Short mmCIF file of C-alpha atoms in Angstrom, two decimals:
data_model
loop_
_atom_site.label_atom_id
_atom_site.label_comp_id
_atom_site.label_asym_id
_atom_site.label_seq_id
_atom_site.Cartn_x
_atom_site.Cartn_y
_atom_site.Cartn_z
CA MET K 1 0.00 -0.12 -0.17
CA SER K 2 1.61 3.37 -0.97
CA PRO K 3 2.14 5.85 1.60
CA ASN K 4 -0.59 8.62 -0.02
CA THR K 5 -3.30 5.55 0.20
CA GLU K 6 -2.47 4.81 3.55
CA LEU K 7 -2.77 8.63 4.28
CA HIS K 8 -6.46 8.95 2.83
CA ARG K 9 -7.40 6.08 4.86
CA LEU K 10 -6.16 7.67 8.05
CA PHE K 11 -7.46 10.88 7.33
CA GLU K 12 -10.92 9.49 6.40
CA SER K 13 -11.33 7.59 9.73
CA TRP K 14 -10.23 11.11 11.35
CA LEU K 15 -12.98 12.74 9.44
CA ARG K 16 -15.75 9.91 10.73
CA TRP K 17 -14.63 10.46 14.15
CA PHE K 18 -15.00 14.35 13.66
CA ARG K 19 -18.58 13.94 12.39
CA PHE K 20 -19.85 11.64 14.68
CA ARG K 21 -18.38 14.24 17.10
CA ARG K 22 -19.66 17.30 15.89
CA SER K 23 -23.21 15.68 15.52
CA LEU K 24 -23.55 14.89 19.20
CA ILE K 25 -22.62 18.60 19.53
CA TRP K 26 -24.94 19.62 17.26
CA ALA K 27 -27.75 17.43 18.56
CA GLY K 28 -27.70 19.31 21.94
CA ARG K 29 -27.65 22.56 20.06
CA GLY K 30 -30.80 21.29 18.31
CA LEU K 31 -31.98 20.17 21.44
CA ALA K 32 -31.66 23.79 22.95
CA VAL K 33 -33.22 25.32 19.73
CA GLY K 34 -35.95 22.91 19.88
CA ALA K 35 -36.87 23.74 23.52
CA GLY K 36 -36.72 27.37 22.61
CA ALA K 37 -38.87 26.92 19.71
CA ALA K 38 -41.29 25.00 21.99
CA ALA K 39 -41.26 27.63 24.60
CA LEU K 40 -42.43 30.15 22.25
CA PHE K 41 -44.86 27.89 20.70
CA GLY K 42 -45.83 27.73 24.63
CA VAL K 43 -46.28 31.42 24.90
CA TYR K 44 -48.06 31.78 21.99
CA ALA K 45 -50.43 28.88 23.05
CA LEU K 46 -50.88 31.14 26.54
CA VAL K 47 -51.59 34.59 24.97
CA GLY K 48 -53.16 33.78 22.08
CA LYS K 49 -55.95 30.89 23.38
CA ASN K 50 -55.88 29.39 19.90
CA VAL K 51 -54.09 25.75 20.96
CA LEU K 52 -55.76 23.08 22.16
CA GLN K 53 -54.22 20.98 24.93
CA SER K 54 -53.78 18.04 22.73
CA GLU K 55 -51.94 20.18 20.15
CA TYR K 56 -49.70 21.84 22.53
CA ARG K 57 -48.99 18.20 23.55
CA VAL K 58 -48.21 17.15 20.16
CA GLY K 59 -46.15 20.38 19.21
CA LEU K 60 -43.98 20.34 22.09
CA ALA K 61 -43.30 16.78 21.45
CA ILE K 62 -42.54 17.29 17.44
CA LEU K 63 -40.11 20.40 18.28
CA ILE K 64 -37.95 18.97 21.31
CA ALA K 65 -37.49 15.76 19.01
CA ALA K 66 -37.33 17.25 15.72
CA GLY K 67 -34.28 19.71 17.16
CA PRO K 68 -31.67 17.00 18.04
CA VAL K 69 -32.42 14.81 15.35
CA LEU K 70 -31.91 17.50 12.93
CA GLY K 71 -28.85 18.47 14.64
CA PHE K 72 -27.36 14.86 14.63
CA VAL K 73 -28.25 14.39 10.86
CA ALA K 74 -26.63 17.92 10.12
CA GLY K 75 -23.64 17.11 11.72
CA LEU K 76 -23.17 13.69 9.90
CA ALA K 77 -24.02 14.79 6.36
CA TRP K 78 -22.44 18.35 6.42
CA PRO K 79 -20.08 18.70 3.69
CA TYR K 80 -16.27 19.59 4.15
CA SER K 81 -13.79 19.58 1.19
CA ARG K 82 -10.41 17.69 1.94
CA GLN K 83 -8.18 20.27 1.85
CA PRO K 84 -9.70 22.67 4.27
CA ALA K 85 -10.28 19.56 6.55
CA ALA K 86 -6.49 18.62 6.39
CA ARG K 87 -5.62 22.09 7.45
CA PHE K 88 -8.12 21.68 10.29
CA PHE K 89 -6.45 18.33 11.36
CA ASP K 90 -3.27 19.84 10.88
CA ARG K 91 -3.94 22.39 13.32
CA ARG K 92 -5.64 20.35 15.76
CA LEU K 93 -3.47 17.64 15.79
CA ASP K 94 -0.20 19.77 15.60
CA LEU K 95 1.12 18.00 12.31
CA LYS K 96 2.76 21.16 10.88
CA GLU K 97 0.99 21.35 8.11
CA ARG K 98 2.00 18.06 6.82
CA VAL K 99 -1.12 16.42 5.76
CA SER K 100 -2.43 19.44 3.73
CA THR K 101 0.83 19.62 2.06
CA ALA K 102 1.06 16.04 1.17
CA PHE K 103 -2.37 16.64 -0.49
CA GLU K 104 -1.22 19.72 -2.38
CA LEU K 105 1.72 18.11 -3.46
CA GLU K 106 -0.37 15.02 -4.63
CA GLY K 107 -2.59 17.28 -6.55
CA ALA K 108 -0.12 19.48 -8.25
CA SER K 109 1.39 18.46 -11.56
CA GLY K 110 5.17 18.97 -12.46
CA THR K 111 8.34 17.18 -12.28
CA GLY K 112 9.77 18.85 -9.19
CA ASN K 113 6.54 18.33 -7.31
CA SER K 114 6.44 14.70 -8.40
CA ARG K 115 9.54 14.31 -6.66
CA PHE K 116 8.68 15.47 -3.33
CA ALA K 117 5.43 14.33 -3.41
CA PRO K 118 6.26 10.60 -2.13
CA ILE K 119 8.72 12.09 0.44
CA GLN K 120 6.06 14.49 2.01
CA ALA K 121 3.54 11.92 1.85
CA ALA K 122 5.84 9.15 3.65
CA ASP K 123 6.72 11.85 6.20
CA ALA K 124 3.04 12.87 6.90
CA LEU K 125 2.03 9.45 7.22
CA ALA K 126 4.63 8.72 9.77
CA THR K 127 3.36 11.36 11.86
CA ALA K 128 -0.20 10.23 11.59
CA ARG K 129 0.27 7.03 12.81
CA ALA K 130 1.22 8.37 16.08
CA VAL K 131 -2.22 10.45 16.05
CA ARG K 132 -4.29 8.89 18.56
CA ILE K 133 -7.60 10.49 17.46
CA ARG K 134 -10.15 9.59 20.10
CA ASN K 135 -7.76 10.77 22.70
CA GLN K 136 -6.93 13.87 21.05
CA MET K 137 -10.22 15.07 20.20
CA PRO K 138 -12.45 13.16 22.49
CA LEU K 139 -16.00 13.64 22.78
CA ARG K 140 -17.26 16.86 23.75
CA TRP K 141 -20.79 16.49 25.66
CA PRO K 142 -22.80 20.05 24.94
CA GLY K 143 -22.97 21.13 28.88
CA ARG K 144 -24.35 24.63 28.19
CA GLU K 145 -26.65 23.67 25.38
CA LEU K 146 -28.19 20.88 27.74
CA LEU K 147 -28.68 23.08 30.67
CA ALA K 148 -30.47 25.90 28.35
CA ALA K 149 -32.59 22.92 26.99
CA ALA K 150 -33.50 21.62 30.25
CA LEU K 151 -34.59 25.47 31.71
CA LEU K 152 -36.67 26.16 28.28
CA LEU K 153 -38.21 22.58 28.81
CA ALA K 154 -38.98 23.61 32.28
CA VAL K 155 -40.66 26.90 31.03
CA CYS K 156 -42.68 24.56 29.06
CA ILE K 157 -44.32 22.54 31.69
CA GLY K 158 -44.71 25.69 33.54
CA ILE K 159 -46.83 26.99 30.48
CA TRP K 160 -48.50 23.62 30.64
CA PHE K 161 -49.95 24.37 34.10
CA ALA K 162 -50.62 28.02 33.68
CA ALA K 163 -52.13 27.54 30.14
CA VAL K 164 -55.52 25.47 31.70
CA ASP K 165 -57.66 28.67 31.06
CA SER K 166 -56.12 29.31 27.54
CA PHE K 167 -56.68 25.67 26.78
CA THR K 168 -60.06 25.79 27.85
CA ARG K 169 -60.80 28.96 26.08
CA ALA K 170 -59.08 27.69 22.74
CA ALA K 171 -61.50 24.47 23.16
CA GLN K 172 -64.45 26.56 23.28
CA ARG K 173 -63.20 29.00 20.47
CA ARG K 174 -62.48 25.84 17.89
CA GLN K 175 -65.87 24.64 18.66
CA VAL K 176 -67.85 27.67 17.59
CA GLN K 177 -65.53 27.66 14.59
CA GLU K 178 -66.41 24.12 13.80
CA ALA K 179 -69.88 25.11 14.44
CA ILE K 180 -69.88 28.11 12.07
CA ALA K 181 -68.04 26.04 9.73
CA SER K 182 -70.70 23.19 9.97
CA GLN K 183 -73.46 25.90 9.35
CA ALA K 184 -71.88 26.92 6.52
CA GLU K 185 -71.71 23.73 4.73
CA ASN K 186 -75.53 23.72 5.81
CA LEU K 187 -76.04 26.69 3.70
CA ALA K 188 -74.28 25.64 0.96
CA GLU K 189 -76.42 22.38 1.04
CA LEU K 190 -79.47 24.45 1.10
CA ILE K 191 -78.61 26.38 -1.70
CA GLU K 192 -77.98 23.58 -3.71
CA ALA K 193 -81.14 21.65 -3.33
CA ILE K 194 -83.25 25.13 -4.17
CA GLU K 195 -81.35 25.45 -7.25
CA SER K 196 -82.03 21.85 -8.34
CA SER K 197 -85.64 21.83 -7.29
CA PRO K 198 -87.68 21.44 -10.37
CA GLU K 199 -90.90 22.87 -8.78
CA LEU K 200 -89.55 26.68 -8.39
CA SER K 201 -89.18 28.91 -11.23
CA GLU K 202 -85.49 30.72 -11.96
CA VAL K 203 -87.11 34.13 -10.12
CA GLN K 204 -88.07 32.16 -6.86
CA LYS K 205 -84.81 30.43 -6.95
CA ASP K 206 -83.22 33.76 -7.30
CA GLU K 207 -85.24 34.97 -4.30
CA LEU K 208 -84.66 32.23 -2.05
CA THR K 209 -80.77 31.66 -2.80
CA ALA K 210 -80.09 35.58 -2.27
CA PRO K 211 -80.42 35.69 1.38
CA LEU K 212 -78.85 32.57 1.91
CA GLU K 213 -75.55 33.31 -0.20
CA GLU K 214 -75.39 36.76 1.81
CA ALA K 215 -75.61 34.46 4.95
CA LEU K 216 -73.07 32.24 3.44
CA GLU K 217 -70.59 34.94 2.91
CA ALA K 218 -71.28 36.44 6.22
CA LEU K 219 -70.33 33.26 7.81
CA GLN K 220 -67.30 32.64 6.05
CA GLN K 221 -65.93 36.17 7.21
CA ALA K 222 -67.35 35.63 10.63
CA ALA K 223 -64.63 36.73 13.41
CA THR K 224 -67.00 36.36 16.20
CA LEU K 225 -70.00 34.13 17.15
CA GLU K 226 -72.11 37.05 17.44
CA ASP K 227 -71.50 37.83 13.58
CA ALA K 228 -72.43 34.30 12.78
CA VAL K 229 -75.70 34.19 14.54
CA ASN K 230 -76.63 37.92 13.21
CA ALA K 231 -76.13 36.64 9.71
CA LEU K 232 -78.18 33.54 10.18
CA GLU K 233 -81.03 35.67 12.00
CA GLU K 234 -81.28 38.16 9.13
CA ALA K 235 -81.46 35.14 6.62
CA ALA K 236 -84.18 33.42 8.42
CA GLN K 237 -85.95 36.60 8.60
CA ALA K 238 -85.95 37.26 4.78
CA LEU K 239 -87.13 33.95 4.37
CA ASN K 240 -89.80 33.88 6.67
CA GLU K 241 -91.03 36.82 4.71
CA LEU K 242 -91.10 34.36 1.66
CA ALA K 243 -92.85 31.90 3.34
CA ASP K 244 -96.16 32.96 2.80
CA PRO K 245 -98.92 30.86 4.81
CA GLU K 246 -101.53 31.56 2.61
CA ALA K 247 -99.81 30.35 -0.40
CA GLN K 248 -99.43 26.88 1.36
CA ALA K 249 -102.72 26.67 2.51
CA LEU K 250 -103.72 27.23 -0.83
CA ALA K 251 -101.20 24.51 -2.24
CA GLN K 252 -102.39 22.02 0.23
CA SER K 253 -106.01 22.83 -0.58
CA LEU K 254 -105.50 21.80 -3.99
CA GLN K 255 -103.79 18.45 -3.23
CA ASP K 256 -106.82 17.79 -0.88
CA ALA K 257 -109.27 18.92 -3.42
CA GLY K 258 -107.01 16.54 -6.16
CA SER K 259 -107.32 13.62 -3.39
CA GLN K 260 -111.05 13.68 -3.44
CA LEU K 261 -111.49 14.24 -7.35
CA ALA K 262 -108.90 11.37 -8.09
CA GLN K 263 -111.62 8.66 -6.38
CA ASP K 264 -114.09 9.74 -9.11
CA GLY K 265 -112.35 8.80 -12.22
CA GLY K 266 -113.40 10.57 -15.13
CA PRO K 267 -112.25 12.89 -17.81
CA LEU K 268 -109.93 14.90 -14.80
CA GLU K 269 -108.38 11.44 -13.57
CA PRO K 270 -104.85 11.98 -14.64
CA PHE K 271 -105.17 15.98 -13.65
CA ALA K 272 -106.59 14.81 -10.21
CA GLU K 273 -103.54 12.46 -9.56
CA ASN K 274 -100.96 14.89 -10.29
CA LEU K 275 -102.85 17.53 -8.35
CA ALA K 276 -103.15 15.12 -5.59
CA GLN K 277 -99.32 14.33 -5.65
CA GLY K 278 -98.17 18.12 -5.37
CA ASN K 279 -97.14 17.81 -9.48
CA PHE K 280 -98.94 21.04 -10.00
CA ASP K 281 -97.18 21.91 -13.28
CA GLN K 282 -98.02 18.73 -14.82
CA ALA K 283 -101.57 18.91 -13.41
CA ALA K 284 -101.82 22.44 -15.19
CA GLN K 285 -100.54 20.94 -18.31
CA ASP K 286 -103.20 17.61 -17.90
CA LEU K 287 -105.95 20.58 -17.66
CA ARG K 288 -105.02 22.16 -20.35
CA GLU K 289 -105.13 18.97 -22.39
CA VAL K 290 -108.85 18.69 -21.49
CA ASP K 291 -110.84 18.85 -25.12
CA ALA K 292 -114.22 19.31 -24.34
CA SER K 293 -115.17 19.62 -28.31
CA ALA K 294 -114.19 15.73 -28.64
CA MET K 295 -116.32 14.79 -25.69
CA GLU K 296 -119.96 13.24 -26.23
CA GLN K 297 -122.33 15.03 -24.19
CA ALA K 298 -122.35 12.81 -21.36
CA GLU K 299 -118.66 12.84 -21.09
CA ARG K 300 -119.05 16.79 -21.14
CA GLU K 301 -121.59 16.49 -18.37
CA ARG K 302 -119.23 14.63 -16.33
CA LEU K 303 -116.41 17.06 -16.61
CA ALA K 304 -118.74 19.75 -15.68
CA GLU K 305 -119.75 18.04 -12.33
CA GLN K 306 -115.97 17.38 -11.78
CA LEU K 307 -115.02 20.85 -12.20
CA GLU K 308 -118.07 22.32 -10.16
CA SER K 309 -117.20 19.90 -7.25
CA LEU K 310 -113.28 21.03 -7.56
CA ALA K 311 -114.66 24.67 -7.64
CA GLU K 312 -116.77 24.04 -4.36
CA ALA K 313 -113.41 22.45 -2.80
CA LEU K 314 -111.60 25.37 -3.83
CA GLU K 315 -114.27 28.23 -3.13
CA SER K 316 -113.01 29.21 0.38
CA SER K 317 -109.12 29.17 -0.40
CA ASP K 318 -109.21 30.47 -3.85
CA PRO K 319 -112.51 32.17 -4.77
CA ALA K 320 -110.89 33.37 -8.41
CA LEU K 321 -109.76 29.98 -9.11
CA ALA K 322 -113.12 28.66 -8.24
CA GLU K 323 -114.88 31.35 -10.19
CA GLN K 324 -112.91 30.26 -13.41
CA LEU K 325 -113.68 26.47 -12.81
CA GLN K 326 -117.36 27.29 -12.61
CA GLU K 327 -117.17 29.16 -15.77
CA ALA K 328 -115.34 26.13 -17.71
CA ALA K 329 -118.08 23.74 -16.03
CA GLN K 330 -120.73 26.09 -17.42
CA ALA K 331 -119.14 26.52 -20.89
CA ALA K 332 -118.70 22.33 -20.92
CA ARG K 333 -122.10 21.93 -20.04
CA GLN K 334 -123.52 24.32 -22.60
CA GLY K 335 -121.45 22.79 -25.37
CA ASP K 336 -119.29 26.22 -25.89
CA PRO K 337 -115.99 24.54 -26.50
CA GLY K 338 -114.04 27.89 -26.98
CA GLU K 339 -115.15 29.31 -23.89
CA ALA K 340 -114.57 26.23 -22.11
CA GLN K 341 -111.23 25.72 -23.03
CA GLN K 342 -110.14 29.43 -22.19
CA ALA K 343 -111.75 28.94 -19.11
CA LEU K 344 -109.70 25.82 -17.97
CA GLU K 345 -106.51 27.66 -19.65
CA GLN K 346 -107.09 30.10 -16.99
CA ALA K 347 -107.56 27.81 -14.43
CA ALA K 348 -104.52 25.95 -15.22
CA GLN K 349 -102.30 28.76 -15.09
CA ALA K 350 -103.67 29.75 -11.70
CA ILE K 351 -103.08 26.42 -10.55
CA GLN K 352 -99.82 26.50 -11.73
CA GLN K 353 -99.01 29.85 -10.29
CA ALA K 354 -100.48 28.54 -7.14
CA GLY K 355 -97.86 25.60 -6.87
CA GLU K 356 -95.01 27.73 -7.68
CA ALA K 357 -95.99 29.95 -4.93
CA GLY K 358 -96.59 27.07 -2.43
CA ALA K 359 -93.37 25.25 -3.36
CA GLN K 360 -91.70 28.93 -2.76
CA ALA K 361 -93.37 29.25 0.58
CA GLN K 362 -92.92 25.46 1.88
CA ALA K 363 -89.02 25.70 0.18
CA ALA K 364 -88.61 29.28 2.21
CA GLU K 365 -90.10 27.99 5.57
CA GLY K 366 -88.08 24.91 5.61
CA ALA K 367 -84.82 26.75 4.90
CA ALA K 368 -85.96 29.40 7.63
CA GLN K 369 -86.38 26.57 9.86
CA SER K 370 -82.99 25.37 9.35
CA LEU K 371 -81.23 28.75 9.69
CA GLU K 372 -83.10 29.21 13.14
CA GLU K 373 -81.89 25.48 14.28
CA GLY K 374 -78.13 26.80 13.13
CA GLN K 375 -78.68 29.72 15.15
CA GLN K 376 -79.30 27.59 18.25
CA THR K 377 -76.57 25.24 17.20
CA LEU K 378 -74.37 28.12 17.30
CA VAL K 379 -75.49 29.74 20.69
CA ASP K 380 -75.24 26.19 22.31
CA ALA K 381 -71.22 26.04 20.82
CA GLY K 382 -70.83 29.36 22.31
CA GLN K 383 -72.63 28.94 25.84
CA GLN K 384 -71.21 25.00 26.36
CA GLY K 385 -69.29 25.02 29.38
CA GLU K 386 -69.59 28.36 30.62
CA GLY K 387 -71.14 28.77 34.04
CA GLN K 388 -71.98 24.74 34.24
CA PRO K 389 -70.77 22.73 37.26
CA GLY K 390 -68.47 19.89 36.72
CA GLU K 391 -65.82 19.73 34.06
CA VAL K 392 -65.44 22.52 31.47
CA ALA K 393 -64.16 21.76 27.78
CA GLY K 394 -62.23 18.90 29.56
CA VAL K 395 -60.81 20.83 32.30
CA PRO K 396 -61.30 19.75 35.63
CA GLY K 397 -63.06 21.54 38.35
CA GLN K 398 -64.20 24.39 36.31
CA GLY K 399 -67.58 26.11 37.20
CA GLU K 400 -68.37 24.04 40.38
CA GLN K 401 -68.09 25.90 43.51
CA PRO K 402 -67.26 24.20 46.81
CA GLY K 403 -70.35 24.04 49.19
CA ALA K 404 -72.80 24.97 46.54
CA GLY K 405 -75.99 22.59 47.35
CA ASP K 406 -79.31 22.18 45.53
CA ASN K 407 -81.46 24.84 45.37
CA GLY K 408 -78.96 27.62 46.30
CA GLN K 409 -78.49 26.04 49.87
CA SER K 410 -75.07 26.23 51.58
CA GLY K 411 -73.14 22.80 51.14
CA GLU K 412 -71.71 20.50 53.87
CA SER K 413 -68.68 22.82 54.52
CA GLY K 414 -71.53 25.25 55.45
CA GLY K 415 -69.59 28.42 54.39
CA GLY K 416 -71.14 31.60 53.65
CA ALA K 417 -74.49 32.74 54.54
CA GLY K 418 -77.55 29.97 54.39
CA THR K 419 -80.31 30.50 51.77
CA GLY K 420 -83.74 28.80 51.68
CA GLU K 421 -86.27 27.98 49.25
CA GLY K 422 -85.94 29.85 46.26
CA GLY K 423 -82.45 31.31 46.70
CA GLN K 424 -83.48 33.91 49.46
CA ASN K 425 -81.52 34.31 52.28
CA GLN K 426 -83.21 33.19 55.44
CA PRO K 427 -81.80 33.72 59.01
CA GLY K 428 -79.59 31.10 60.47
CA GLY K 429 -77.63 30.49 58.08
CA GLY K 430 -74.02 30.53 57.93
CA GLN K 431 -70.80 28.73 59.06
CA GLU K 432 -72.52 28.12 62.53
CA ALA K 433 -75.49 26.98 61.19
CA GLY K 434 -73.87 24.10 59.10
CA GLU K 435 -71.24 23.06 61.70
CA GLY K 436 -74.28 21.01 63.52
CA PRO K 437 -77.49 21.15 65.00
CA ILE K 438 -77.98 23.65 67.74
CA SER K 439 -77.85 22.07 71.38
CA GLN K 440 -81.14 21.54 72.97
CA GLY K 441 -79.40 22.30 76.63
CA ASN K 442 -80.82 25.35 78.29
CA LEU K 443 -77.88 26.14 80.18
CA PRO K 444 -75.93 29.50 79.51
CA ASP K 445 -72.98 27.66 77.67
CA GLY K 446 -75.76 25.52 75.79
CA SER K 447 -74.79 21.77 77.49
CA GLY K 448 -77.17 20.11 79.78
CA THR K 449 -80.38 20.74 80.99
CA ALA K 450 -81.64 22.30 84.11
CA GLY K 451 -85.24 21.73 85.66
CA PHE K 452 -87.44 24.70 86.28
CA GLU K 453 -86.47 26.68 89.16
CA PRO K 454 -89.03 29.33 90.33
CA ILE K 455 -87.59 32.84 90.88
CA THR K 456 -88.04 33.70 94.56
CA PRO K 457 -87.20 37.00 96.58
CA SER K 458 -84.92 34.77 98.50
CA SER K 459 -82.74 34.18 95.39
CA ILE K 460 -82.57 37.63 94.75
CA ALA K 461 -82.32 38.96 98.36
CA GLY K 462 -81.74 36.17 100.72
CA GLY K 463 -84.93 36.67 102.23
CA GLY K 464 -87.55 33.77 103.09
CA SER K 465 -90.40 33.17 100.89
CA GLU K 466 -93.21 30.70 100.37
CA THR K 467 -95.16 29.16 97.43
CA VAL K 468 -98.06 31.56 96.08
CA THR K 469 -100.61 31.27 93.50
CA LEU K 470 -101.15 34.50 91.70
CA PRO K 471 -104.36 35.67 90.81
CA PRO K 472 -105.85 35.22 87.46
CA SER K 473 -105.75 37.81 84.99
CA GLY K 474 -109.21 36.64 83.21
CA MET K 475 -107.43 35.89 80.00
CA GLU K 476 -107.56 32.30 78.84
CA GLY K 477 -104.16 30.72 79.59
CA GLU K 478 -102.83 33.35 81.96
CA ASN K 479 -102.54 31.21 85.25
CA VAL K 480 -99.17 31.91 86.36
CA VAL K 481 -97.44 29.91 89.12
CA GLY K 482 -94.57 31.85 91.21
CA LEU K 483 -92.90 32.78 94.13
CA GLY K 484 -93.68 35.81 96.19
CA PRO K 485 -93.62 37.50 99.57
CA ALA K 486 -96.27 36.00 101.55
CA ASP K 487 -98.16 39.65 102.12
CA LEU K 488 -99.63 40.10 98.48
CA GLY K 489 -100.31 43.53 99.64
CA SER K 490 -97.01 44.74 100.44
CA THR K 491 -95.75 47.77 98.71
CA SER K 492 -91.98 47.59 99.82
CA PRO K 493 -89.64 48.39 97.25
CA SER K 494 -87.18 45.99 96.04
CA THR K 495 -83.99 45.89 98.47
CA VAL K 496 -81.52 44.67 95.55
CA PRO K 497 -80.67 46.96 92.85
CA TYR K 498 -80.56 45.49 89.27
CA THR K 499 -77.11 46.94 88.89
CA GLU K 500 -76.06 44.02 91.35
CA VAL K 501 -77.64 41.50 89.36
CA LEU K 502 -77.28 42.61 86.05
CA PRO K 503 -73.47 41.32 85.25
CA PHE K 504 -74.60 37.57 85.99
CA TYR K 505 -77.26 37.87 83.36
CA GLN K 506 -75.02 39.55 81.10
CA ASP K 507 -72.16 37.35 81.42
CA ALA K 508 -74.23 34.16 80.89
CA ALA K 509 -76.06 35.76 77.87
CA PHE K 510 -72.44 36.92 76.28
CA GLU K 511 -71.11 33.22 76.78
CA ALA K 512 -74.10 32.12 75.08
CA ILE K 513 -73.06 34.31 72.23
CA ASP K 514 -69.19 33.14 72.25
CA SER K 515 -70.61 29.51 72.41
CA GLY K 516 -72.62 29.87 69.27
CA VAL K 517 -75.92 29.08 70.76
CA ILE K 518 -77.47 32.34 70.03
CA PRO K 519 -78.24 32.43 66.34
CA PRO K 520 -76.19 35.27 64.50
CA GLN K 521 -78.88 37.59 63.65
CA PHE K 522 -79.73 38.20 67.26
CA ARG K 523 -76.74 38.86 68.53
CA ASP K 524 -76.35 42.50 67.98
CA LEU K 525 -79.86 42.67 69.47
CA ILE K 526 -78.76 41.10 72.52
CA ARG K 527 -75.70 42.80 72.97
CA ASP K 528 -77.71 46.53 72.45
CA TYR K 529 -80.18 45.49 75.10
CA PHE K 530 -77.46 44.44 77.72
CA SER K 531 -76.01 48.00 76.92
CA SER K 532 -78.86 49.87 77.52
CA LEU K 533 -78.97 48.51 80.74
CA GLU K 534 -75.78 49.42 81.87
CA PRO K 535 -76.07 52.48 83.99
CA ASP K 536 -74.66 56.03 82.89
#
């Protein structure tokens, strides 16, 4: 093996090691760059409120994984020309430009160069054999890049928890956008159905599709839910104006009359069948084709009876059409085919117009109803998750207030003022009432029970006493049993000032307040009462 060939092999092994070493460094930098891009994406999700939580998760995974992968691949595949790489290794491995000079002489032409090239290659090879590339260019882990990536990943995780409300808003906004897009598709289908309807004239189609096309354009440009709802509402109002109830009633009357007439058969049987099925154009054509002049007298009489029956059925819904049918019947009975044919032509034209008006009114009513349902769908999409208890758009805990019970009553926690039926505030609510039932004891501290102890002068002044019965007041239920002086007629004043016994009752009342026995709404009243009894 020539020195040049061996030198090239050594050089290629150096270059492979260098590429691998560079790939690891670039992978670390790619990780930092990907984490930075993920952090920016997180800030956008937090501020813009346009990114779903699932999209944020996928976006983070893609950006964080793509960075190091692209960096590693770029480190392996990034091209290097031989001569600059040789100069790099000469400097890095302290080869004194031996390898780069050998490559230059190898590629140069000339007699002098050809003599020095083998010598230079042999010298460069001898020096290159002593190189231990993995020791002199060891693997270097990108510590700073990895630290930066770790910090940025921590930022991404923090944004994950901080952007819960943003994710909820994005889900609601996305739901609204999907609802608007669905309504736009519905409008396009309505327009297509109206344009392909054979029962409508071109003028009627233009009248029906004009508000729908305007609403479709408004939906495609709608920036808010309100804009979309307003667009549908305006279109529905325009269509409701075209949904003439009288035209629909007349069309229904014609179909009912045709159903009755079809049962009789006779010369108007094809006309009656098409009329009953709502094929007004074909029914009008069948009526035009009735030739009274080619009929026998009996058949003309039968025709006149059917026309009169039809006129009678339509008398209340369309008097003008009923009159035309009566005229045709009279002309057919009198044997005047020209007048009968003219009356039938007018009646056929009126039936055709009535059918078109009914079809337009029915189509307008159906389209308006569809738009109204679309409005409700948009409103539901905008309100879903707002102010509702339980989970909101996949976010736990949103909308449910702790301690809130049914019908506005305080929950088990008893927090806040209690409410009764109808949600009105009632006395006795609050935290104290929620902590447990009021004690049934009658002692000042709310515990235990004490028997009835009659008030006696001795308990106040320390004197003797005996049990007496006070005279009745004369009112039902006013008998009072108590203790008092034996001499009921004594008018001697009390021997104990109330200021001496007031503190005992005052302390007992305040103790009851502090223990929670007294309901909150009575506490201030009791304090004010005893304050008013205190001497000035």
